[in-house]
Amino acid sequence: MCQLLGMNCADPTDFSFSFRGFKRRGGETDKHEHGWGIAIYEGRGLRMFLDTLPASISPVAELVERYPMKTLNMMAHIRYATQGAVSLENVHPYQREMWGINWCFTHNGDVPKFSNFDSCQNPLLGLTGSIENCTYHPVGDTDSEAVFCAILNALKAEFHTLPTLPLLYQTLQRLCAEIVSGEESQSIVNFLLGCGQYTLFAYSWPGARPGSSVWNGLYYTIRKPPFSTAKLADIDYSVDFSKLTNENDRVAVIATKPLTVDEHWKEFKRGQLLMFDNGLPYSELYDCDEVEQQGRGLCSRVIQKAPQQALKCPNYDTPTMLRHLVDDFVDSTSFSYPPKETKTDDKFWANNGADLGCGTGRSGLAFRSFVQNMTGVDLSSEMIDKARARGCYDQLVVGNVDCIQHEAQQRGSLFDIVIACDVLVYIDDLKPVFQSVRSSLVSKHGLFVFSAEFIEDDEVTDNTDNNQQPSPPFVLQSCARFAHKRNYIETLVTDFGFEIKSIRGSKLRKQGGKDVESVHALLQLVE
């Protein structure tokens, strides 16, 4: 298998440290000796260096390592050939122009669907329709380049105006699922996709396999203040970044295999698609939309963006939809909420709130005017930093959902409302979540508002004769999100003393031939 390197930065950054270690895997510390390449964005331009020599001995790689280039966005690849000869046309990254934007792509793995040397025999993705509609075709013989061309053809067929980042993310997620569909156990699809100076998409399928010596996944780390010393894994070389950076620097480094021995590397989940911008990873549509509103979306001088009113899609804004769900409930009740005797300030509807998986803080913003004292919880310290910058939380905690029980005990007061916006879709067994929420809420009026994805229940059959085990109450979808069965959620609601006050849903996608529904729900503890 090949190996990948990507960097996405908040400020223009020199990539020589990471590349110094990475290039030694091209024939010195690892077997990837069939060529290498690198793509470096500079404004609207794209520098490309490609060579068929092993990266560890390539004079061109030596030049790149020593040349002090800075960038917001880059990717590199070292090749171990599994399809196509060792020749320049088969060296990654690949580059194409679409909509007046330089797109580039690099891939690690095997994609059986796209292994035909005759590219006309490869499948067409999305709305491409027919080979006559294809603008992009492979030059070389790799399945990687064929996948890249198929993605671009599908995007061009899908959009007649320049897509926003949430639309692009949503479409790429669907295309990734289509690429591996039907060949899930045989496909290895790890790629980096650049679409301009700001944005880098990264996708991983299937991830690390137990007992396998082949690198099937991706990892990433975030370098941010306070910076420290990092030591490369492939060479005795370290850098104290605190002496070379400032408080505005932040760098996301993505690699097939961790490059350093003393930094925290996080592995991609199976089927996970991340969008990197400004040195941070995003996977929710409302976060992608916020990046778009900051003016960091696709930029083209040859294709118009959709009219502004068409860009404001409420389906992106799950936090606001959950807030509306609560507002409608409170407005429809005949009692003061919370009860007047428990309120400490009439300006707020709830005294204490907890935001599980607060991420960048969008749900905190949505509920800030509702809650007097807001606690945010997230596993990612990078997301906590982003949430802190919004100034909408009174406390922020790095931890999992169990933290809210500890926080409630420390504070000596329970929460009036717990919010879980796009959290349950990343958890398989929800029983511990409901247990933690139940233990953290006030008993008389506590609210639990959340988003989830429901999948159709299996048909009820009598398994007494064939001793079949019941299927699990959740499905891990190809987009790395869990869909739960409705009756499973309803059982948890009853078991933990909740009552459904409001639930709204809409069809989202198909998974294994079954409908998946996007659901927003509001529960209240029964008195």
Short mmCIF file of C-alpha atoms in Angstrom, two decimals:
data_model
loop_
_atom_site.label_atom_id
_atom_site.label_comp_id
_atom_site.label_asym_id
_atom_site.label_seq_id
_atom_site.Cartn_x
_atom_site.Cartn_y
_atom_site.Cartn_z
CA MET A 1 0.00 0.00 0.00
CA CYS A 2 1.02 3.61 -0.57
CA GLN A 3 1.25 6.27 2.11
CA LEU A 4 -0.25 9.76 2.25
CA LEU A 5 0.67 13.05 3.90
CA GLY A 6 -1.52 16.14 4.09
CA MET A 7 -1.31 19.49 5.87
CA ASN A 8 -3.93 22.17 6.36
CA CYS A 9 -2.95 25.36 8.16
CA ALA A 10 -4.39 28.49 9.74
CA ASP A 11 -1.41 30.56 8.57
CA PRO A 12 1.06 29.81 5.75
CA THR A 13 3.34 27.14 7.16
CA ASP A 14 6.59 25.43 6.21
CA PHE A 15 6.01 21.68 5.79
CA SER A 16 9.69 20.61 5.67
CA PHE A 17 9.68 18.97 9.15
CA SER A 18 6.85 16.54 8.35
CA PHE A 19 8.10 15.94 4.81
CA ARG A 20 11.61 15.17 6.12
CA GLY A 21 10.30 12.13 7.97
CA PHE A 22 7.69 11.17 5.39
CA LYS A 23 10.08 10.96 2.43
CA ARG A 24 12.29 8.44 4.23
CA ARG A 25 9.43 5.97 4.07
CA GLY A 26 9.94 6.02 0.32
CA GLY A 27 12.53 3.25 0.21
CA GLU A 28 14.56 3.81 3.40
CA THR A 29 12.41 3.04 6.46
CA ASP A 30 9.57 1.47 4.45
CA LYS A 31 9.06 -0.17 1.07
CA HIS A 32 7.26 2.62 -0.84
CA GLU A 33 9.93 3.05 -3.53
CA HIS A 34 7.91 3.34 -6.75
CA GLY A 35 7.82 7.11 -7.01
CA TRP A 36 6.54 10.06 -5.04
CA GLY A 37 4.80 13.39 -5.54
CA ILE A 38 3.68 16.52 -3.76
CA ALA A 39 1.06 19.23 -4.47
CA ILE A 40 1.37 22.62 -2.75
CA TYR A 41 -1.28 25.33 -3.01
CA GLU A 42 -0.15 28.94 -3.35
CA GLY A 43 -3.16 31.20 -3.70
CA ARG A 44 -5.08 29.97 -6.75
CA GLY A 45 -1.93 28.26 -8.04
CA LEU A 46 -0.71 24.73 -7.44
CA ARG A 47 2.94 23.66 -7.38
CA MET A 48 3.47 20.01 -8.37
CA PHE A 49 6.64 17.95 -7.99
CA LEU A 50 6.60 14.34 -9.25
CA ASP A 51 9.35 11.73 -9.60
CA THR A 52 9.52 8.00 -10.31
CA LEU A 53 12.58 7.60 -8.09
CA PRO A 54 12.15 6.56 -4.44
CA ALA A 55 11.55 9.65 -2.32
CA SER A 56 14.43 8.75 0.02
CA ILE A 57 17.02 9.16 -2.77
CA SER A 58 15.24 11.55 -5.15
CA PRO A 59 17.15 14.81 -5.82
CA VAL A 60 13.77 16.47 -6.39
CA ALA A 61 12.58 15.35 -2.94
CA GLU A 62 15.82 16.71 -1.48
CA LEU A 63 15.10 20.06 -3.17
CA VAL A 64 11.54 20.15 -1.79
CA GLU A 65 12.75 19.32 1.73
CA ARG A 66 15.26 22.18 1.69
CA TYR A 67 13.16 24.72 -0.24
CA PRO A 68 11.40 26.99 2.34
CA MET A 69 7.92 26.93 0.81
CA LYS A 70 4.93 27.92 2.94
CA THR A 71 1.33 26.96 2.27
CA LEU A 72 -2.15 26.72 3.76
CA ASN A 73 -2.85 23.40 2.05
CA MET A 74 -0.73 20.57 0.67
CA MET A 75 -0.60 16.82 0.08
CA ALA A 76 2.11 14.27 -0.70
CA HIS A 77 2.26 10.60 -1.69
CA ILE A 78 4.86 7.82 -1.72
CA ARG A 79 3.99 4.90 -3.96
CA TYR A 80 4.11 1.15 -3.62
CA ALA A 81 2.73 0.05 -6.98
CA THR A 82 -0.18 -2.40 -6.92
CA GLN A 83 -1.73 -1.33 -10.22
CA GLY A 84 -0.01 0.35 -13.15
CA ALA A 85 3.66 0.47 -14.07
CA VAL A 86 6.32 2.54 -12.32
CA SER A 87 6.01 5.52 -14.63
CA LEU A 88 5.38 9.24 -14.30
CA GLU A 89 1.74 9.11 -15.41
CA ASN A 90 0.98 6.81 -12.45
CA VAL A 91 2.61 8.99 -9.79
CA HIS A 92 0.31 10.81 -7.36
CA PRO A 93 -0.99 13.42 -6.65
CA TYR A 94 -3.21 13.93 -9.68
CA GLN A 95 -4.40 17.37 -10.71
CA ARG A 96 -7.31 18.68 -12.79
CA GLU A 97 -8.99 22.05 -13.33
CA MET A 98 -12.72 22.28 -12.72
CA TRP A 99 -14.79 25.48 -12.41
CA GLY A 100 -11.56 27.49 -12.64
CA ILE A 101 -10.26 25.75 -9.48
CA ASN A 102 -7.20 23.53 -9.16
CA TRP A 103 -8.29 20.18 -7.72
CA CYS A 104 -5.77 17.57 -6.63
CA PHE A 105 -6.10 14.04 -5.29
CA THR A 106 -4.00 11.31 -3.79
CA HIS A 107 -5.10 7.84 -2.70
CA ASN A 108 -3.95 4.76 -0.82
CA GLY A 109 -5.62 1.38 -1.28
CA ASP A 110 -7.34 -0.87 -3.79
CA VAL A 111 -10.69 -0.10 -5.42
CA PRO A 112 -11.97 -3.20 -7.26
CA LYS A 113 -14.74 -1.29 -9.00
CA PHE A 114 -12.16 0.94 -10.73
CA SER A 115 -9.47 -1.63 -11.54
CA ASN A 116 -10.20 -1.83 -15.28
CA PHE A 117 -7.37 -0.56 -17.49
CA ASP A 118 -10.07 0.45 -19.98
CA SER A 119 -11.52 3.46 -18.16
CA CYS A 120 -14.71 3.21 -20.21
CA GLN A 121 -15.51 0.03 -18.24
CA ASN A 122 -15.29 1.76 -14.87
CA PRO A 123 -18.57 2.69 -13.12
CA LEU A 124 -20.02 6.18 -13.30
CA LEU A 125 -20.82 7.90 -10.02
CA GLY A 126 -23.74 10.05 -9.00
CA LEU A 127 -25.64 11.76 -11.82
CA THR A 128 -22.94 11.31 -14.47
CA GLY A 129 -25.29 9.15 -16.53
CA SER A 130 -23.13 8.10 -19.48
CA ILE A 131 -19.54 8.12 -20.67
CA GLU A 132 -20.49 10.88 -23.14
CA ASN A 133 -21.11 13.17 -20.14
CA CYS A 134 -17.58 12.63 -18.80
CA THR A 135 -15.13 15.52 -19.02
CA TYR A 136 -12.34 13.89 -17.04
CA HIS A 137 -10.52 10.71 -17.98
CA PRO A 138 -7.46 8.93 -16.54
CA VAL A 139 -4.11 9.45 -18.23
CA GLY A 140 -2.37 6.61 -16.39
CA ASP A 141 -3.39 3.10 -15.37
CA THR A 142 -4.18 3.39 -11.66
CA ASP A 143 -7.53 2.83 -9.98
CA SER A 144 -6.71 5.94 -7.93
CA GLU A 145 -6.77 8.29 -10.92
CA ALA A 146 -9.92 6.59 -12.20
CA VAL A 147 -11.65 7.28 -8.87
CA PHE A 148 -10.52 10.92 -8.96
CA CYS A 149 -11.91 11.42 -12.47
CA ALA A 150 -15.19 9.70 -11.53
CA ILE A 151 -15.61 12.01 -8.52
CA LEU A 152 -14.99 15.13 -10.62
CA ASN A 153 -17.38 13.95 -13.35
CA ALA A 154 -20.06 13.31 -10.73
CA LEU A 155 -19.59 16.74 -9.14
CA LYS A 156 -19.76 18.46 -12.53
CA ALA A 157 -22.97 16.57 -13.37
CA GLU A 158 -24.49 17.40 -9.97
CA PHE A 159 -23.86 21.14 -9.84
CA HIS A 160 -24.52 23.84 -12.42
CA THR A 161 -23.70 26.57 -9.92
CA LEU A 162 -20.74 26.57 -7.55
CA PRO A 163 -21.62 24.38 -4.53
CA THR A 164 -21.28 25.58 -0.97
CA LEU A 165 -19.04 23.62 1.37
CA PRO A 166 -21.92 21.80 3.14
CA LEU A 167 -23.36 20.80 -0.22
CA LEU A 168 -19.94 19.64 -1.38
CA TYR A 169 -19.36 17.69 1.84
CA GLN A 170 -22.78 16.04 1.63
CA THR A 171 -22.24 15.04 -2.00
CA LEU A 172 -18.73 13.70 -1.43
CA GLN A 173 -20.03 11.64 1.49
CA ARG A 174 -22.64 10.09 -0.80
CA LEU A 175 -20.08 9.43 -3.55
CA CYS A 176 -17.68 7.77 -1.09
CA ALA A 177 -20.43 5.40 0.02
CA GLU A 178 -21.14 4.66 -3.65
CA ILE A 179 -17.47 3.86 -4.36
CA VAL A 180 -17.27 1.12 -1.72
CA SER A 181 -20.89 -0.12 -1.98
CA GLY A 182 -21.10 -3.81 -2.85
CA GLU A 183 -17.33 -4.24 -2.44
CA GLU A 184 -17.02 -3.20 1.20
CA SER A 185 -14.75 -6.05 2.30
CA GLN A 186 -12.43 -5.78 -0.73
CA SER A 187 -12.18 -1.99 -0.99
CA ILE A 188 -9.47 0.11 0.66
CA VAL A 189 -10.15 3.78 -0.03
CA ASN A 190 -8.10 6.39 1.79
CA PHE A 191 -7.76 9.69 -0.02
CA LEU A 192 -6.99 13.38 0.24
CA LEU A 193 -8.86 15.80 -2.03
CA GLY A 194 -7.81 19.43 -2.35
CA CYS A 195 -10.13 21.99 -3.91
CA GLY A 196 -8.33 25.29 -3.56
CA GLN A 197 -6.01 26.99 -1.13
CA TYR A 198 -8.20 26.62 1.98
CA THR A 199 -9.98 23.27 1.91
CA LEU A 200 -8.77 19.69 2.20
CA PHE A 201 -11.10 16.68 2.37
CA ALA A 202 -9.88 13.37 3.81
CA TYR A 203 -11.70 10.03 3.71
CA SER A 204 -10.83 6.64 5.18
CA TRP A 205 -12.18 3.17 4.46
CA PRO A 206 -12.01 0.69 6.15
CA GLY A 207 -9.46 1.83 8.73
CA ALA A 208 -6.95 -0.30 10.59
CA ARG A 209 -7.60 -4.04 10.51
CA PRO A 210 -6.54 -6.14 13.52
CA GLY A 211 -3.56 -8.35 12.67
CA SER A 212 -2.84 -6.60 9.39
CA SER A 213 0.61 -5.20 8.63
CA VAL A 214 -0.84 -3.08 5.81
CA TRP A 215 -1.80 0.49 6.62
CA ASN A 216 -5.48 0.70 5.69
CA GLY A 217 -6.47 3.89 7.47
CA LEU A 218 -5.59 7.51 8.19
CA TYR A 219 -4.52 9.45 11.28
CA TYR A 220 -4.37 13.15 12.08
CA THR A 221 -2.91 15.42 14.73
CA ILE A 222 -3.43 19.13 15.43
CA ARG A 223 -0.41 21.28 16.26
CA LYS A 224 -1.56 24.34 18.15
CA PRO A 225 -0.56 26.65 21.02
CA PRO A 226 1.01 25.95 23.42
CA PHE A 227 3.48 24.33 21.04
CA SER A 228 6.08 21.83 22.20
CA THR A 229 8.86 19.66 20.79
CA ALA A 230 7.99 16.96 18.23
CA LYS A 231 10.29 14.07 17.30
CA LEU A 232 10.06 12.24 13.96
CA ALA A 233 9.51 8.48 13.98
CA ASP A 234 11.63 7.75 10.88
CA ILE A 235 14.75 9.78 11.64
CA ASP A 236 16.49 11.08 14.74
CA TYR A 237 15.29 14.63 14.31
CA SER A 238 13.14 16.90 16.47
CA VAL A 239 11.91 20.49 16.42
CA ASP A 240 10.79 22.75 19.24
CA PHE A 241 7.80 24.41 17.59
CA SER A 242 7.39 26.88 20.47
CA LYS A 243 10.46 28.71 19.10
CA LEU A 244 9.19 28.81 15.51
CA THR A 245 5.48 29.63 15.82
CA ASN A 246 3.11 32.29 17.09
CA GLU A 247 -0.27 32.23 18.84
CA ASN A 248 -2.14 32.32 15.52
CA ASP A 249 -0.52 29.19 14.11
CA ARG A 250 -2.45 25.94 13.92
CA VAL A 251 -1.66 22.99 11.67
CA ALA A 252 -3.58 19.78 10.97
CA VAL A 253 -1.29 16.98 9.78
CA ILE A 254 -2.89 13.91 8.16
CA ALA A 255 -0.87 10.75 7.52
CA THR A 256 -1.33 7.08 6.75
CA LYS A 257 0.91 6.26 9.70
CA PRO A 258 1.78 8.66 12.57
CA LEU A 259 4.87 10.65 11.68
CA THR A 260 5.98 11.53 15.22
CA VAL A 261 6.44 9.60 18.44
CA ASP A 262 5.43 12.24 20.99
CA GLU A 263 2.25 13.79 19.55
CA HIS A 264 -1.33 12.56 19.95
CA TRP A 265 -2.55 11.07 16.66
CA LYS A 266 -6.24 10.36 16.23
CA GLU A 267 -7.34 7.56 13.92
CA PHE A 268 -10.13 8.17 11.40
CA LYS A 269 -13.27 6.19 11.98
CA ARG A 270 -14.37 3.61 9.43
CA GLY A 271 -15.97 5.50 6.54
CA GLN A 272 -15.29 8.93 8.04
CA LEU A 273 -15.07 12.00 5.82
CA LEU A 274 -13.47 15.09 7.36
CA MET A 275 -13.19 18.57 5.91
CA PHE A 276 -10.10 20.44 7.08
CA ASP A 277 -10.04 24.23 7.08
CA ASN A 278 -7.91 26.66 9.05
CA GLY A 279 -6.09 23.72 10.64
CA LEU A 280 -9.23 22.13 12.11
CA PRO A 281 -11.39 19.10 11.14
CA TYR A 282 -15.13 19.41 10.49
CA SER A 283 -17.74 16.73 9.89
CA GLU A 284 -21.09 18.45 10.52
CA LEU A 285 -22.93 20.35 7.81
CA TYR A 286 -23.60 23.37 10.04
CA ASP A 287 -19.86 23.67 10.74
CA CYS A 288 -19.11 23.46 7.02
CA ASP A 289 -21.74 26.12 6.44
CA GLU A 290 -20.10 28.42 8.99
CA VAL A 291 -16.75 28.07 7.21
CA GLU A 292 -18.57 28.97 4.00
CA GLN A 293 -20.05 32.10 5.60
CA GLN A 294 -16.55 33.17 6.63
CA GLY A 295 -15.67 33.45 2.94
CA ARG A 296 -13.50 30.32 2.83
CA GLY A 297 -15.64 28.30 0.43
CA LEU A 298 -14.89 27.46 -3.19
CA CYS A 299 -13.83 30.49 -5.19
CA SER A 300 -14.33 30.64 -8.95
CA ARG A 301 -14.28 33.34 -11.61
CA VAL A 302 -15.93 31.17 -14.25
CA ILE A 303 -19.04 29.72 -12.54
CA GLN A 304 -21.58 31.55 -10.41
CA LYS A 305 -22.54 30.59 -6.92
CA ALA A 306 -26.14 29.76 -6.19
CA PRO A 307 -28.32 32.77 -5.26
CA GLN A 308 -27.83 33.76 -1.63
CA GLN A 309 -31.33 32.69 -0.60
CA ALA A 310 -30.65 29.21 -1.97
CA LEU A 311 -27.55 28.93 0.23
CA LYS A 312 -29.53 29.29 3.45
CA CYS A 313 -30.61 25.68 3.86
CA PRO A 314 -32.18 25.18 7.31
CA ASN A 315 -31.33 21.47 7.21
CA TYR A 316 -27.71 22.40 7.83
CA ASP A 317 -28.52 24.10 11.12
CA THR A 318 -29.35 21.28 13.51
CA PRO A 319 -28.69 23.43 16.64
CA THR A 320 -31.28 25.99 15.57
CA MET A 321 -33.80 23.27 14.72
CA LEU A 322 -33.36 21.76 18.19
CA ARG A 323 -33.79 25.21 19.74
CA HIS A 324 -37.04 25.68 17.80
CA LEU A 325 -38.22 22.32 19.09
CA VAL A 326 -37.71 23.48 22.67
CA ASP A 327 -39.20 26.93 22.02
CA ASP A 328 -42.37 25.42 20.57
CA PHE A 329 -42.73 23.12 23.57
CA VAL A 330 -42.19 25.88 26.14
CA ASP A 331 -44.59 28.22 24.33
CA SER A 332 -47.26 25.53 24.28
CA THR A 333 -47.09 24.66 27.99
CA SER A 334 -49.37 26.26 30.55
CA PHE A 335 -46.78 26.44 33.31
CA SER A 336 -43.74 28.65 33.74
CA TYR A 337 -40.67 26.82 32.55
CA PRO A 338 -38.72 26.04 34.64
CA PRO A 339 -41.19 26.42 37.54
CA LYS A 340 -40.98 29.90 39.02
CA GLU A 341 -39.77 28.62 42.37
CA THR A 342 -36.65 27.15 40.75
CA LYS A 343 -35.74 30.07 38.47
CA THR A 344 -32.90 32.36 39.52
CA ASP A 345 -33.28 34.91 36.70
CA ASP A 346 -36.45 35.71 34.76
CA LYS A 347 -34.40 36.50 31.65
CA PHE A 348 -33.62 32.80 31.21
CA TRP A 349 -35.89 29.81 30.77
CA ALA A 350 -33.43 27.34 32.31
CA ASN A 351 -30.92 27.77 35.09
CA ASN A 352 -28.35 25.15 34.09
CA GLY A 353 -27.71 23.45 30.77
CA ALA A 354 -25.22 20.90 29.46
CA ASP A 355 -24.17 20.66 25.82
CA LEU A 356 -22.84 17.17 25.07
CA GLY A 357 -20.36 16.97 22.20
CA CYS A 358 -20.40 20.75 21.98
CA GLY A 359 -17.93 20.75 19.07
CA THR A 360 -17.22 24.25 17.82
CA GLY A 361 -20.01 25.71 19.97
CA ARG A 362 -22.82 26.16 17.47
CA SER A 363 -25.37 24.53 19.78
CA GLY A 364 -24.08 26.67 22.65
CA LEU A 365 -24.83 29.77 20.58
CA ALA A 366 -28.29 28.50 19.73
CA PHE A 367 -29.21 27.87 23.39
CA ARG A 368 -27.23 30.65 25.11
CA SER A 369 -30.23 32.97 25.47
CA PHE A 370 -32.24 30.06 26.92
CA VAL A 371 -29.83 28.98 29.66
CA GLN A 372 -28.33 31.07 32.45
CA ASN A 373 -25.33 28.78 33.06
CA MET A 374 -24.07 26.64 30.18
CA THR A 375 -21.54 23.78 30.38
CA GLY A 376 -19.96 22.41 27.21
CA VAL A 377 -18.41 18.94 26.97
CA ASP A 378 -16.38 17.50 24.10
CA LEU A 379 -13.75 14.81 23.62
CA SER A 380 -11.62 17.06 21.40
CA SER A 381 -9.47 19.75 22.99
CA GLU A 382 -9.30 21.45 19.57
CA MET A 383 -13.09 21.75 19.47
CA ILE A 384 -13.11 23.01 23.07
CA ASP A 385 -10.68 25.77 22.04
CA LYS A 386 -12.97 26.74 19.16
CA ALA A 387 -16.02 26.71 21.46
CA ARG A 388 -14.21 28.81 24.07
CA ALA A 389 -13.51 31.49 21.48
CA ARG A 390 -17.28 31.96 21.01
CA GLY A 391 -17.73 33.01 24.64
CA CYS A 392 -21.07 31.23 25.00
CA TYR A 393 -20.13 28.72 27.73
CA ASP A 394 -19.59 29.27 31.44
CA GLN A 395 -17.64 26.01 31.78
CA LEU A 396 -15.93 23.83 29.18
CA VAL A 397 -14.79 20.29 29.89
CA VAL A 398 -12.71 17.88 27.80
CA GLY A 399 -14.34 14.48 28.28
CA ASN A 400 -17.11 12.08 27.30
CA VAL A 401 -20.82 12.08 28.16
CA ASP A 402 -20.15 10.71 31.65
CA CYS A 403 -18.59 14.06 32.53
CA ILE A 404 -21.96 15.69 33.03
CA GLN A 405 -22.68 13.45 36.03
CA HIS A 406 -19.38 14.48 37.59
CA GLU A 407 -19.99 18.15 36.73
CA ALA A 408 -23.47 18.07 38.29
CA GLN A 409 -22.06 16.52 41.47
CA GLN A 410 -19.24 19.06 41.68
CA ARG A 411 -21.61 21.96 41.16
CA GLY A 412 -24.11 20.64 43.63
CA SER A 413 -26.94 21.34 41.19
CA LEU A 414 -28.51 19.27 38.43
CA PHE A 415 -29.17 20.42 34.89
CA ASP A 416 -32.53 21.67 33.63
CA ILE A 417 -31.70 20.72 30.04
CA VAL A 418 -29.17 18.49 28.30
CA ILE A 419 -28.47 19.01 24.59
CA ALA A 420 -26.96 16.36 22.33
CA CYS A 421 -26.61 17.84 18.85
CA ASP A 422 -25.18 15.33 16.35
CA VAL A 423 -23.73 13.23 19.18
CA LEU A 424 -25.80 10.03 19.26
CA VAL A 425 -24.89 9.28 15.64
CA TYR A 426 -21.33 8.52 16.82
CA ILE A 427 -22.32 6.15 19.64
CA ASP A 428 -23.52 2.57 19.21
CA ASP A 429 -25.01 1.60 22.59
CA LEU A 430 -27.05 4.56 23.87
CA LYS A 431 -27.98 3.07 27.23
CA PRO A 432 -25.00 4.67 29.07
CA VAL A 433 -25.88 8.02 27.49
CA PHE A 434 -29.47 7.87 28.71
CA GLN A 435 -28.21 6.76 32.13
CA SER A 436 -25.84 9.74 32.40
CA VAL A 437 -28.43 12.20 31.18
CA ARG A 438 -31.09 10.82 33.55
CA SER A 439 -28.75 11.08 36.53
CA SER A 440 -27.78 14.65 35.63
CA LEU A 441 -31.25 16.15 35.11
CA VAL A 442 -33.58 17.67 37.67
CA SER A 443 -36.38 15.24 38.34
CA LYS A 444 -39.46 17.43 37.87
CA HIS A 445 -38.95 19.24 34.60
CA GLY A 446 -35.66 18.06 33.06
CA LEU A 447 -35.45 18.17 29.28
CA PHE A 448 -33.29 16.08 26.96
CA VAL A 449 -33.17 17.35 23.38
CA PHE A 450 -31.16 15.51 20.74
CA SER A 451 -30.69 14.70 17.08
CA ALA A 452 -30.35 11.12 15.85
CA GLU A 453 -30.72 8.94 12.79
CA PHE A 454 -33.37 6.21 12.79
CA ILE A 455 -33.32 3.16 10.57
CA GLU A 456 -36.34 1.01 9.78
CA ASP A 457 -36.96 -1.80 12.25
CA ASP A 458 -36.61 -5.38 11.05
CA GLU A 459 -39.79 -7.26 10.37
CA VAL A 460 -40.89 -9.18 13.46
CA THR A 461 -40.27 -12.90 13.01
CA ASP A 462 -40.54 -15.92 15.28
CA ASN A 463 -36.96 -17.04 15.98
CA THR A 464 -37.83 -19.74 18.53
CA ASP A 465 -37.39 -22.57 16.05
CA ASN A 466 -34.18 -21.53 14.33
CA ASN A 467 -32.48 -19.98 17.41
CA GLN A 468 -31.52 -16.88 15.47
CA GLN A 469 -29.97 -14.11 17.52
CA PRO A 470 -31.80 -10.77 17.30
CA SER A 471 -30.05 -8.18 15.18
CA PRO A 472 -28.36 -5.30 17.03
CA PRO A 473 -30.46 -2.17 17.58
CA PHE A 474 -28.08 -0.02 15.56
CA VAL A 475 -26.26 -0.02 12.21
CA LEU A 476 -22.88 1.52 11.46
CA GLN A 477 -23.46 3.27 8.14
CA SER A 478 -20.86 3.66 5.42
CA CYS A 479 -20.66 7.38 6.33
CA ALA A 480 -19.28 6.44 9.80
CA ARG A 481 -22.51 7.38 11.58
CA PHE A 482 -24.75 5.07 13.59
CA ALA A 483 -28.43 4.77 12.78
CA HIS A 484 -30.59 3.38 15.61
CA LYS A 485 -33.85 1.51 15.46
CA ARG A 486 -36.84 3.53 16.54
CA ASN A 487 -38.18 0.90 18.93
CA TYR A 488 -34.76 0.78 20.65
CA ILE A 489 -34.89 4.52 21.35
CA GLU A 490 -38.50 4.29 22.48
CA THR A 491 -37.58 1.51 24.93
CA LEU A 492 -34.77 3.64 26.39
CA VAL A 493 -37.16 6.57 26.73
CA THR A 494 -39.54 4.46 28.82
CA ASP A 495 -36.87 2.62 30.82
CA PHE A 496 -35.22 5.82 32.00
CA GLY A 497 -38.41 7.65 32.92
CA PHE A 498 -38.73 10.03 29.97
CA GLU A 499 -41.73 11.02 27.91
CA ILE A 500 -41.56 12.10 24.27
CA LYS A 501 -42.85 15.66 24.02
CA SER A 502 -41.98 16.33 20.41
CA ILE A 503 -40.33 14.46 17.56
CA ARG A 504 -39.75 15.55 13.97
CA GLY A 505 -38.11 13.60 11.18
CA SER A 506 -37.39 13.49 7.49
CA LYS A 507 -35.91 10.87 5.17
CA LEU A 508 -32.17 11.27 4.82
CA ARG A 509 -30.62 8.38 2.86
CA LYS A 510 -30.73 4.63 2.20
CA GLN A 511 -28.55 2.15 4.09
CA GLY A 512 -28.65 -1.50 3.10
CA GLY A 513 -31.92 -0.94 1.26
CA LYS A 514 -33.59 0.60 4.32
CA ASP A 515 -34.65 4.20 4.81
CA VAL A 516 -32.63 6.26 7.28
CA GLU A 517 -34.50 9.13 8.89
CA SER A 518 -33.01 12.29 10.40
CA VAL A 519 -34.79 12.88 13.70
CA HIS A 520 -34.96 15.73 16.23
CA ALA A 521 -36.52 14.75 19.54
CA LEU A 522 -37.45 16.44 22.83
CA LEU A 523 -37.91 14.33 25.96
CA GLN A 524 -39.05 15.35 29.44
CA LEU A 525 -38.65 13.45 32.68
CA VAL A 526 -41.97 12.18 33.99
CA GLU A 527 -42.85 13.64 37.41
#
